[in-house]
Coordinates of C-alpha atoms and ligand atoms in Angstrom, one line a residue:
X1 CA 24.4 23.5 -0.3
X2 CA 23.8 20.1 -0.3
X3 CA 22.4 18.0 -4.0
X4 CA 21.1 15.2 -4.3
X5 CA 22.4 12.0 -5.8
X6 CA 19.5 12.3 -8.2
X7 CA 19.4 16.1 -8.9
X8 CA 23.5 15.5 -10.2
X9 CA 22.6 12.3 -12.4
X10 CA 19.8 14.0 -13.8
X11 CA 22.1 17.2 -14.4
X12 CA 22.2 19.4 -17.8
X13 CA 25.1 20.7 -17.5
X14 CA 28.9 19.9 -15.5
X15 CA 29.2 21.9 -12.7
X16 CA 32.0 23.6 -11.1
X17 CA 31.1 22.8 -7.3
X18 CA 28.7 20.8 -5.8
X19 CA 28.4 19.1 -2.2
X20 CA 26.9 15.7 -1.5
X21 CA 26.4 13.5 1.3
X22 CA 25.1 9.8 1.3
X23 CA 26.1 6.5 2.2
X24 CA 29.1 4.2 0.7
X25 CA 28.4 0.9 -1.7
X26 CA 31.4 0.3 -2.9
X27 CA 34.9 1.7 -3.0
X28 CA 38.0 0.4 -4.6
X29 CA 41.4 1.7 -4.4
X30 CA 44.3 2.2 -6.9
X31 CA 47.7 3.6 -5.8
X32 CA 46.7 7.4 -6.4
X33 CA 42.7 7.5 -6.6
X34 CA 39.8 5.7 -4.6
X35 CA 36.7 5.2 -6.6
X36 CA 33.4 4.9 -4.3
X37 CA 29.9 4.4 -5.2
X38 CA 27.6 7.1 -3.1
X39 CA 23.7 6.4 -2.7
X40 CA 21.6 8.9 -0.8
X41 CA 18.6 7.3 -1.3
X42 CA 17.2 9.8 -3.8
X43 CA 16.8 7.5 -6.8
X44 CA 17.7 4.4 -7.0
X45 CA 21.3 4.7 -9.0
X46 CA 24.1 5.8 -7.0
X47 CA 27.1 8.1 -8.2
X48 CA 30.4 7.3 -8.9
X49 CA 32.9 9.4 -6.4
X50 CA 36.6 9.9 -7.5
X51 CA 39.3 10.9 -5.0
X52 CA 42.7 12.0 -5.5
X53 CA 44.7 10.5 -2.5
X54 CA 45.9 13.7 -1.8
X55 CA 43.0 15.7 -1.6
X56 CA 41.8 17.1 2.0
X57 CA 40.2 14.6 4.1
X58 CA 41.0 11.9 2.4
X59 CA 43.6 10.3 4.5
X60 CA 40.5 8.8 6.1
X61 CA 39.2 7.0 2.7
X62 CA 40.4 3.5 4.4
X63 CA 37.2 3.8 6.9
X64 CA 35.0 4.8 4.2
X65 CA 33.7 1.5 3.5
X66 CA 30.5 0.0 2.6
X67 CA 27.7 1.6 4.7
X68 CA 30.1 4.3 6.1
X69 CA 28.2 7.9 5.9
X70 CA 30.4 10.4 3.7
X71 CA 30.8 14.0 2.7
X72 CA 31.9 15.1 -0.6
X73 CA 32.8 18.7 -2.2
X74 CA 33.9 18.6 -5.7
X75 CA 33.4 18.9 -9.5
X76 CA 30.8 17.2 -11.6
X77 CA 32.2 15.9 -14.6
X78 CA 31.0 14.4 -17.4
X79 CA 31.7 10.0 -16.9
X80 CA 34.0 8.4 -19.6
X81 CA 32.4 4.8 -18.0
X82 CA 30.0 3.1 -19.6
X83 CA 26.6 3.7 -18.5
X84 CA 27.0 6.6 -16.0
X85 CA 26.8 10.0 -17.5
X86 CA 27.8 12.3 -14.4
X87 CA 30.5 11.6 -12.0
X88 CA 31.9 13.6 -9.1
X89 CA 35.7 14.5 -8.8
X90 CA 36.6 15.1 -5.2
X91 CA 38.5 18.1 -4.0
X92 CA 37.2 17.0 -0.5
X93 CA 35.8 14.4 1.5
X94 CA 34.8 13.9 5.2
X95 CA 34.4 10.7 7.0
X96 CA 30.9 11.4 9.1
X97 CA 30.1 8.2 11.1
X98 CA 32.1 5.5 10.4
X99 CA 31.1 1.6 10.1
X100 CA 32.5 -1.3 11.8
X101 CA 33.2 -4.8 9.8
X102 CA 29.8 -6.4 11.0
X103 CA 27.7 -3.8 8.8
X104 CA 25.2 -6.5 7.6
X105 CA 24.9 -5.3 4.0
X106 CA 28.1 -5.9 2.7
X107 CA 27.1 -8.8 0.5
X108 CA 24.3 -8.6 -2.3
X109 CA 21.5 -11.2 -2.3
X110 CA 20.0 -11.4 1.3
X111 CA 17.3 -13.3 1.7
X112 CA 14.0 -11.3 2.5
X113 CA 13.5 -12.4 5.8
X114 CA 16.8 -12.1 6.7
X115 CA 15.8 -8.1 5.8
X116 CA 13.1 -8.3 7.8
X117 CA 15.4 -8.8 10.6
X118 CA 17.0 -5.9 10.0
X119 CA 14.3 -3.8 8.7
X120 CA 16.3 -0.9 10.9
X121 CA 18.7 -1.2 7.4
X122 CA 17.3 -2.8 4.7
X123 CA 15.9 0.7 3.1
X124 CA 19.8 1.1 2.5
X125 CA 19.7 -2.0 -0.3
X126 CA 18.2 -0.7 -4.1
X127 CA 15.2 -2.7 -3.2
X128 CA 13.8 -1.7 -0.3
X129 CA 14.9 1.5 -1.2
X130 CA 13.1 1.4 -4.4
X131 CA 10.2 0.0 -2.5
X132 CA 9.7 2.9 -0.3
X133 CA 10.0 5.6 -2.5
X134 CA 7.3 4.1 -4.5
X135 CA 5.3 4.0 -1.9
X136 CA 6.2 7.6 -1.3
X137 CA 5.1 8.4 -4.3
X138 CA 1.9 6.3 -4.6
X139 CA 0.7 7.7 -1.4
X140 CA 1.0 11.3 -3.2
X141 CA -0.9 9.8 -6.3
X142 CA -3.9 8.6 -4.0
X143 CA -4.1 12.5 -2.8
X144 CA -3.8 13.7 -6.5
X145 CA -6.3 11.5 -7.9
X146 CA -9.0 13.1 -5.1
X147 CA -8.1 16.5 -5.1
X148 CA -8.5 16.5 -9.2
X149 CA -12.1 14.8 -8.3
X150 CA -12.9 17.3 -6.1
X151 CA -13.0 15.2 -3.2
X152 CA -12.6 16.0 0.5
X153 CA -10.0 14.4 2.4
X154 CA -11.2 13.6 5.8
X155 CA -9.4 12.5 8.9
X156 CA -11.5 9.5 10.6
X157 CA -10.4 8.5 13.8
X158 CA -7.6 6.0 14.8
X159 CA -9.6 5.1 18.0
X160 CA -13.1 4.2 17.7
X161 CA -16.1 2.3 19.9
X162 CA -17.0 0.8 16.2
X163 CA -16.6 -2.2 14.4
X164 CA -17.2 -1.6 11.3
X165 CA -16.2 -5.1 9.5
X166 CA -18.7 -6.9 12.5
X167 CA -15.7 -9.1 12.3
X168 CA -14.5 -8.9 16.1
X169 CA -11.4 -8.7 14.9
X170 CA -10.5 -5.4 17.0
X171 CA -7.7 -4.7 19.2
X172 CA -8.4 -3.0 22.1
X173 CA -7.0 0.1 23.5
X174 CA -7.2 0.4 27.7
X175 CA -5.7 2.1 30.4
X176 CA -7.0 -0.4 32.5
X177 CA -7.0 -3.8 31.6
X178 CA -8.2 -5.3 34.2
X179 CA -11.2 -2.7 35.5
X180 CA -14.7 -2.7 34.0
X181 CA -15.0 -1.0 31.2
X182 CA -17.0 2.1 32.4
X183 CA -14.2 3.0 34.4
X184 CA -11.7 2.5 31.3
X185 CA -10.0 5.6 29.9
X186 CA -13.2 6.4 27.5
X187 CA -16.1 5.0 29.9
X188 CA -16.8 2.7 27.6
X189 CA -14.4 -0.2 25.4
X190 CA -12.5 1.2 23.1
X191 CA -10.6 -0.2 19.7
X192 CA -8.3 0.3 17.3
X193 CA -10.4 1.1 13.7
X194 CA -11.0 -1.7 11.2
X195 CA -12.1 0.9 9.0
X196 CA -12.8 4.6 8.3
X197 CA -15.7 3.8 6.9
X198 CA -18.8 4.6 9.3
X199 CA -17.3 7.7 9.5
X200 CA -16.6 9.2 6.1
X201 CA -20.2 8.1 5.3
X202 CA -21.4 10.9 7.8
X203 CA -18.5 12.9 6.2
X204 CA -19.8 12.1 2.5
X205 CA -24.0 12.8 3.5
X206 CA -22.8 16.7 3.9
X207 CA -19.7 16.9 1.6
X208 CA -20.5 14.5 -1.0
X209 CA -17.7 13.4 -2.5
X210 CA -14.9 12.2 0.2
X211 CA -12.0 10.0 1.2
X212 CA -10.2 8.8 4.3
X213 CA -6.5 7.6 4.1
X214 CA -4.9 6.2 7.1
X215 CA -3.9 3.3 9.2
X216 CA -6.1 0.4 9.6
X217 CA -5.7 -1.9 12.3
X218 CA -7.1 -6.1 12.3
X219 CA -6.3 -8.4 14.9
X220 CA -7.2 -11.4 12.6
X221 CA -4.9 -14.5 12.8
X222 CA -4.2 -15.1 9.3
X223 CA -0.5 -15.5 9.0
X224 CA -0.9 -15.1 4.9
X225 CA 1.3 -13.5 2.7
X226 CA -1.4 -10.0 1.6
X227 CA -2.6 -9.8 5.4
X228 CA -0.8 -7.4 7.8
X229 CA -2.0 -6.3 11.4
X230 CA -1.6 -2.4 10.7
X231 CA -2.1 -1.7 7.5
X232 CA -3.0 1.7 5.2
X233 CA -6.6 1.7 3.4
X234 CA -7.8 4.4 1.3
X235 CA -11.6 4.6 1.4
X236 CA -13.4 7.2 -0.6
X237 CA -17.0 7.5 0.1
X238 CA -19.8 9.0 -2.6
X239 CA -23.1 10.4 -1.8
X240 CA -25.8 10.0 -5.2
X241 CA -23.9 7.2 -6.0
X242 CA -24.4 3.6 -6.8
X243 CA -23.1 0.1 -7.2
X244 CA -21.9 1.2 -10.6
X245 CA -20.5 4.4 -9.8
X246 CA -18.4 2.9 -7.1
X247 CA -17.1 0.4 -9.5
X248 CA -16.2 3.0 -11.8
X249 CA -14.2 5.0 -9.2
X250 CA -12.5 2.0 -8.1
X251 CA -11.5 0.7 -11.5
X252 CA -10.2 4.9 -12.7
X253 CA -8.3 5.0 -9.3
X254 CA -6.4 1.7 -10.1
X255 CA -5.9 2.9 -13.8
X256 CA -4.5 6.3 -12.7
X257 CA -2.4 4.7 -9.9
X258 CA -0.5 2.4 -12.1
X259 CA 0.0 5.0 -14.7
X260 CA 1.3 7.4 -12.5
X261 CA 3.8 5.2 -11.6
X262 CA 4.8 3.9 -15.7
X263 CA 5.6 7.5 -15.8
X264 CA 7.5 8.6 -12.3
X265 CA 9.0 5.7 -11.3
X266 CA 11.0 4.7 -14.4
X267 CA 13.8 4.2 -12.5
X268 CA 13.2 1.9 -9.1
X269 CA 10.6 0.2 -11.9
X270 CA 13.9 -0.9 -13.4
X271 CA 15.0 -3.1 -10.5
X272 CA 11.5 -4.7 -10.0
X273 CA 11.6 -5.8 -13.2
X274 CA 14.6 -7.2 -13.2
X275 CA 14.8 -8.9 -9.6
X276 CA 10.9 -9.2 -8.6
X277 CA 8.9 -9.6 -11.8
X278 CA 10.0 -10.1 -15.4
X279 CA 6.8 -9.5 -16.9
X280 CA 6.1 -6.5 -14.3
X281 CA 6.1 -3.7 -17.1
X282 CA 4.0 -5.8 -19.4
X283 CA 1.8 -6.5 -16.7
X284 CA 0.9 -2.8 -15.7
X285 CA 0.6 -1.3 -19.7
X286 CA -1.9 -3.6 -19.9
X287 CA -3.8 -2.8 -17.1
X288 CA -3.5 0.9 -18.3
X289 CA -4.5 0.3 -22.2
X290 CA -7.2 -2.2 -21.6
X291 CA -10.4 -2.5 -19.0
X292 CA -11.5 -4.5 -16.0
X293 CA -13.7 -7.4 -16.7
X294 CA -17.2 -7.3 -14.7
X295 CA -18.7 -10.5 -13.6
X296 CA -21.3 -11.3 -10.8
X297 CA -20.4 -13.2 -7.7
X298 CA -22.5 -16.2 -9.4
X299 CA -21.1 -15.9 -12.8
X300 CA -17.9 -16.1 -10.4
X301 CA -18.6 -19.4 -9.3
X302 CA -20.3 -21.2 -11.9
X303 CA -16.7 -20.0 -13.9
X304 CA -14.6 -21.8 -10.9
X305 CA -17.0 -25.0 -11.0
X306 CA -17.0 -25.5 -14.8
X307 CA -12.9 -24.8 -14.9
X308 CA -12.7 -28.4 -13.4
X309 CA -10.0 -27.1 -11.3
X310 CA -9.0 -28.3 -7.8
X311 CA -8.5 -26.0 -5.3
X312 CA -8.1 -26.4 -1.4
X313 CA -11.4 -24.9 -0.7
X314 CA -14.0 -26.0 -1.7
X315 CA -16.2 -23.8 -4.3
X316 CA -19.6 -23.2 -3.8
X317 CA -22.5 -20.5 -4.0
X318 CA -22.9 -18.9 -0.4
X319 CA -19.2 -19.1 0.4
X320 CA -16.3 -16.8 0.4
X321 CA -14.3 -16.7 -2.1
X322 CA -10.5 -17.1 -1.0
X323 CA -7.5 -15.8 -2.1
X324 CA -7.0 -18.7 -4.5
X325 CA -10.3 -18.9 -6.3
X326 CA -10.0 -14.9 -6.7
X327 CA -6.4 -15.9 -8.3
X328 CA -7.7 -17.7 -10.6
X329 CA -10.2 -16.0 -11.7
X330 CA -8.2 -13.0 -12.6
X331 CA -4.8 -15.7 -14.1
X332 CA -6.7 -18.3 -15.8
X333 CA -10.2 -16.8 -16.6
X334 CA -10.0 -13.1 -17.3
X335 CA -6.3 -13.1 -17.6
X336 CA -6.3 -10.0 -15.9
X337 CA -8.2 -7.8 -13.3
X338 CA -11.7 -8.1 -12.8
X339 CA -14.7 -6.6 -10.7
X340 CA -16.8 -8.9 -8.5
X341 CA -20.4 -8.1 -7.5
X342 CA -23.5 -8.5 -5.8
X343 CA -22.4 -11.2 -3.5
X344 CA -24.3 -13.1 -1.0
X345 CA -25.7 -11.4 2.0
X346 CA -24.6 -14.0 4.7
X347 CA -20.8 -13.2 4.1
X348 CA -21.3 -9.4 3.9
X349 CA -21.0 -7.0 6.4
X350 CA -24.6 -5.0 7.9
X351 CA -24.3 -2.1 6.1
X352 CA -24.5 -3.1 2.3
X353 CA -27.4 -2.3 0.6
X354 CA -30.2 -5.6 -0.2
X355 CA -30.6 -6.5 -3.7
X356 CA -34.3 -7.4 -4.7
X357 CA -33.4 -11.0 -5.3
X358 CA -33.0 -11.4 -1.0
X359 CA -30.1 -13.5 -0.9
X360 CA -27.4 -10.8 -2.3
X361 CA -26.0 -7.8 -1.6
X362 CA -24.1 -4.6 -3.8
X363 CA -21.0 -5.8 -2.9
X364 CA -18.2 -5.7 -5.4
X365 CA -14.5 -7.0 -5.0
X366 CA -11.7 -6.1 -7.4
X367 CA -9.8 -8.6 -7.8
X368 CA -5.8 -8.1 -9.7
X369 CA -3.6 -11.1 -10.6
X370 CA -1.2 -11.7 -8.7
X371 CA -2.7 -10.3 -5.8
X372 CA -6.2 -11.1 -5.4
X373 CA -8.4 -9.0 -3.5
X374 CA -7.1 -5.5 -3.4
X375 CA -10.3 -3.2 -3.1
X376 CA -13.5 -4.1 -1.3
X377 CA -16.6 -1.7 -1.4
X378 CA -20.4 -1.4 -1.8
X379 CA -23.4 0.5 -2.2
X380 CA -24.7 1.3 1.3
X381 CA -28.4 0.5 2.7
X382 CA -29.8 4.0 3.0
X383 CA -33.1 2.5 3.8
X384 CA -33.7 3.3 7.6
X385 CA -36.0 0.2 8.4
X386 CA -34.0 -2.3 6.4
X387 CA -31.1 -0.8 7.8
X388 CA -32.1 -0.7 11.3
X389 CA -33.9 -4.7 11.0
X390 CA -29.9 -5.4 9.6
X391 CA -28.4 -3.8 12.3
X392 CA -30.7 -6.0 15.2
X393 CA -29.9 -9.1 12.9
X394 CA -26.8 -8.7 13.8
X395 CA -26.6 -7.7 17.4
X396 CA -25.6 -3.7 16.9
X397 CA -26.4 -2.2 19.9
X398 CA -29.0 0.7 18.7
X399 CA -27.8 3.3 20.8
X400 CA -24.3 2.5 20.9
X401 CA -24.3 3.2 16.6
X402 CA -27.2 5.4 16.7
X403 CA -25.7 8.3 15.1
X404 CA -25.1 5.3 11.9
X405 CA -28.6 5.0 11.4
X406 CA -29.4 9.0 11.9
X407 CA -27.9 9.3 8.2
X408 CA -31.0 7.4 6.8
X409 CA -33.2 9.5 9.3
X410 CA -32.0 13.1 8.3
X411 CA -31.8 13.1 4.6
X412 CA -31.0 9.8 3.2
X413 CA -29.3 9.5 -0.1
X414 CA -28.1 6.3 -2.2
X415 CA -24.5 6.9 -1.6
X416 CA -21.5 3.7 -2.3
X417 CA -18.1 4.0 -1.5
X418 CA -14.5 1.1 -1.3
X419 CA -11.4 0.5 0.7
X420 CA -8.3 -0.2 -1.2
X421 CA -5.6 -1.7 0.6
X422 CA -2.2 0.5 0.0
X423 CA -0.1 -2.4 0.6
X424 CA -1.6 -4.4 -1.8
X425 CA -1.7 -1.6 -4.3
X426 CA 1.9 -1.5 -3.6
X427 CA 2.3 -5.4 -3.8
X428 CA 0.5 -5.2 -7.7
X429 CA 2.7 -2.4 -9.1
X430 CA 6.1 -3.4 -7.5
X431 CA 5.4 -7.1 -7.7
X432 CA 6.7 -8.2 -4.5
X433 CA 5.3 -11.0 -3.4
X434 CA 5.0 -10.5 0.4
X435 CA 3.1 -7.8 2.2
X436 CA 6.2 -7.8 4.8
X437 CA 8.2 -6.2 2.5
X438 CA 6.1 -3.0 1.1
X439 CA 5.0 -1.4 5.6
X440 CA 8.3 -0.3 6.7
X441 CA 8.4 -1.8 10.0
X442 CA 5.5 -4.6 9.3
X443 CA 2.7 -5.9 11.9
X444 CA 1.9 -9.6 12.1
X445 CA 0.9 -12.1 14.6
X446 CA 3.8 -12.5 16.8
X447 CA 5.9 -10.1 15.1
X448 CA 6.0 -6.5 16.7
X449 CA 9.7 -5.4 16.4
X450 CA 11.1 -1.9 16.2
Ligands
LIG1 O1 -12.7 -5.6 2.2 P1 -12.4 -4.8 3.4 O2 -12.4 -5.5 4.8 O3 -13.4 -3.6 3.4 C1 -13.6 -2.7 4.4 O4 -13.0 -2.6 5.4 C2 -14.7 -1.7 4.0 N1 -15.2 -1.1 5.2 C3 -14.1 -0.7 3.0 C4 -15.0 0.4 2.6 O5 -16.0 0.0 1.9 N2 -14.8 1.6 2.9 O6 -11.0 -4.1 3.3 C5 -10.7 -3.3 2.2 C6 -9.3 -3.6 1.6 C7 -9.2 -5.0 1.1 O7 -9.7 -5.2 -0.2 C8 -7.7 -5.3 1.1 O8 -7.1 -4.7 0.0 C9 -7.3 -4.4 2.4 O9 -8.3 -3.5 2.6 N3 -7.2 -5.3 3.5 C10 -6.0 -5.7 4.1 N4 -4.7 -5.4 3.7 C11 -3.7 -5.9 4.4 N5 -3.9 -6.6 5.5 C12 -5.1 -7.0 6.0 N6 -5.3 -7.7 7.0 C13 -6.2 -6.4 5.2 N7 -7.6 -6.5 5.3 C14 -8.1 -5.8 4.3
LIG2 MG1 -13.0 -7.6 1.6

């Protein structure tokens, strides 16, 4: 029986036989023992492997070098080293696959695009390995959060005749590129979603409470540093529920997320901390002991006009606000997260709901430093006519999102609901700085490997 790297480090007691398998760091050699470093991936620290020269198997020790996979049977003993409580003495070893010289990890310090070029490996270095067990274990902290709400995870489709975003930034999925699209695979044009959210709103007007958490696919061409052409969105959707109900939701869910991980992810934290972020730790307690500031989208911009600050883009009421005014906002302002609403209609999708004042709309951003925009959501328009008027304005074909509107025919409720980008949940608590390194095998323009 087989235990893990971390199950042994974390051990109570010594132990008279264990096995273990993993991958070799290091190894050094003296004249009668060979001391190798053995990471399985399980936690972040690896743990330190002594073997006798004589002991069965290890004749072979001279191939077990740094990314070599390895077999170990042997004693767990208390570590007289520094730092390391448990170490394993060997009283066998096995050689499983062996690694030529041009194993690409041998040295420390690769760039991160280097990595990226060998994204096949780099969950092998303490970083990236760090990196995707957090995300392992955010991804099960999304599900807890829901399931304590009472919420109903729902699975929207990957596929979809929908744009949700009204964006036209959809890839398509044919059989038959070239054909008309009634004689494509679905008798009709068909896309990758942009969004779960049309969906889960039909999912939420008979189950209330609900939340869809898959891939998300955008065929945008911004080569930025948050934006990725695949990416994971969590989008919980809430019947009875309003502009400031949504914004509660999406502030709790942040708060539990990045508490979750101040208290299961002590150790890969460590290495963030150390090469990613300095100020990492500091930077997440404080989300968790204090609040989110709220601010309107024109409080927003009267805030970036008076600052006095340049910034590439221009700042002004009616436009977007991009990644470096929302930056600022949360660095220099706030100094730290913050909740955007009610912005203006002409940069928000169809389906938010109309404020009285008829220029905006309950919209609401939450904006992190750091990171910027890392949930979007509204209220939705559950007013049929003002729906329906929205949907012409905007040149929805009636019948093709027909079943859209039939929620404000049959029953209509008030109901609100967000996306959060996993990614650049991941980004805010792990502090990397590019969106390439948190997607295993990432999705850009031009950039489809593996
Ligand atoms: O603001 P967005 O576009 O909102 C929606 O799609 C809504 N339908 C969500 C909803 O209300 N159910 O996207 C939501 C979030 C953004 O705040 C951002 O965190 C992330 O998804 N996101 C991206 N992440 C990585 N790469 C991209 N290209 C992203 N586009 C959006
Ligand atoms: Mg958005």
């Amino acid at each position: 029986m087989r235990t893990s790297v971390k199950n042994l480090l974390n051990s109570a007691t010594a132990l008279d036989s264990v096995e273990l398998a993993g991958w070799v760091r290091t190894r050094r050699d003296s004249k009668e023992f060979s001391f190798m470093e053995l990471n399985d991936g399980s936690c972040l620290k690896g743990i330190q492997v002594i073997i006798d020269l004589g002991t069965p198997g290890s004749e072979e020790v001279g191939k077990m070098n740094t990314g070599a996979a390895v077999k170990v049977a042997g004693e767990l003993l208390e570590s007289p080293g520094q730092g390391q409580s448990w170490e394993v003495r060997a009283t066998e070893v096995e050689l499983v696959g062996g690694v030529p010289d041009d194993f690409p990890l041998q040295k420390k310090g690769h760039t991160p695009e280097f990595l990226r070029s060998i994204a096949h490996l780099r969950p092998r270095t303490n970083l990236y390995g760090a990196t995707f067990r957090m995300r392992s274990r955010l991804a099960y902290a999304v599900h807890r959060f829901f399931n304590e709400r009472d919420f109903t995870y729902v699975h929207t489709p990957v596929i979809t005749t929908s744009d949700c975003e009204g964006a036209g930034e959809m890839f398509q999925v044919t059989t038959n590129d070239a054909g008309q699209a009634e004689e494509d695979f679905f008798g009709k044009k068909s896309y990758l979603t942009v969004s779960g959210q049309l969906e889960a709103e039909t999912f939420a007007c008979a189950l209330s409470n609900v939340y869809t958490f898959g891939p998300t696919f955008r065929a945008e061409n911004s080569n930025t540093s948050r934006h990725a052409s695949e990416f994971w969105m969590i989008e919980p959707e809430m019947a009875f529920c309003n502009l400031e109900g949504d914004m509660d939701l999406a502030e709790d869910f942040i708060q539990f997320l990045v508490k979750d991980v101040l208290e299961n992810n002590e150790g890969d934290l460590e290495i963030f901390a150390k090469f990613v972020d300095k100020g990492l730790r500091q930077r997440l307690e404080g989300l968790v002991g204090g609040g989110f500031e709220r601010m309107s989208y024109t409080e927003a911009v009267e805030q970036l006009i008076v600052s006095g600050q340049k910034f590439d883009y221009p700042v002004q009421w009616g436009a977007n606000l991009q990644s470096e005014h929302e930056r600022y906002l949360c660095e220099e302002v706030v100094k730290g997260p913050l909740t955007v609403y009610n912005y203006p209609k002409s940069i928000k999708p169809f389906y938010m709901r109309a404020n009285d004042d008829g220029k905006t709309v309950t919209a609401m951003d939450v904006l992190v430093p750091g990171v910027g925009e890392i949930i979007g959501g509204s209220q939705r328009e559950e007013r049929y006519d003002l729906l329906k008027a929205e949907m012409e304005a905007n040149d929805l074909s009636l019948k093709n999102y027909g079943w859209y509107l039939d929620l404000r025919k049959y029953g209509t409720v008030p109901h609100a609901g967000f996306g959060a980008g996993f990614e650049r949940l991941l980004m805010y608590v792990t502090g990397m700085q590019n969106i390439r390194d948190v997607i295993p095998f990432a999705r850009t323009p031009g950039n489809c490997e593996f």
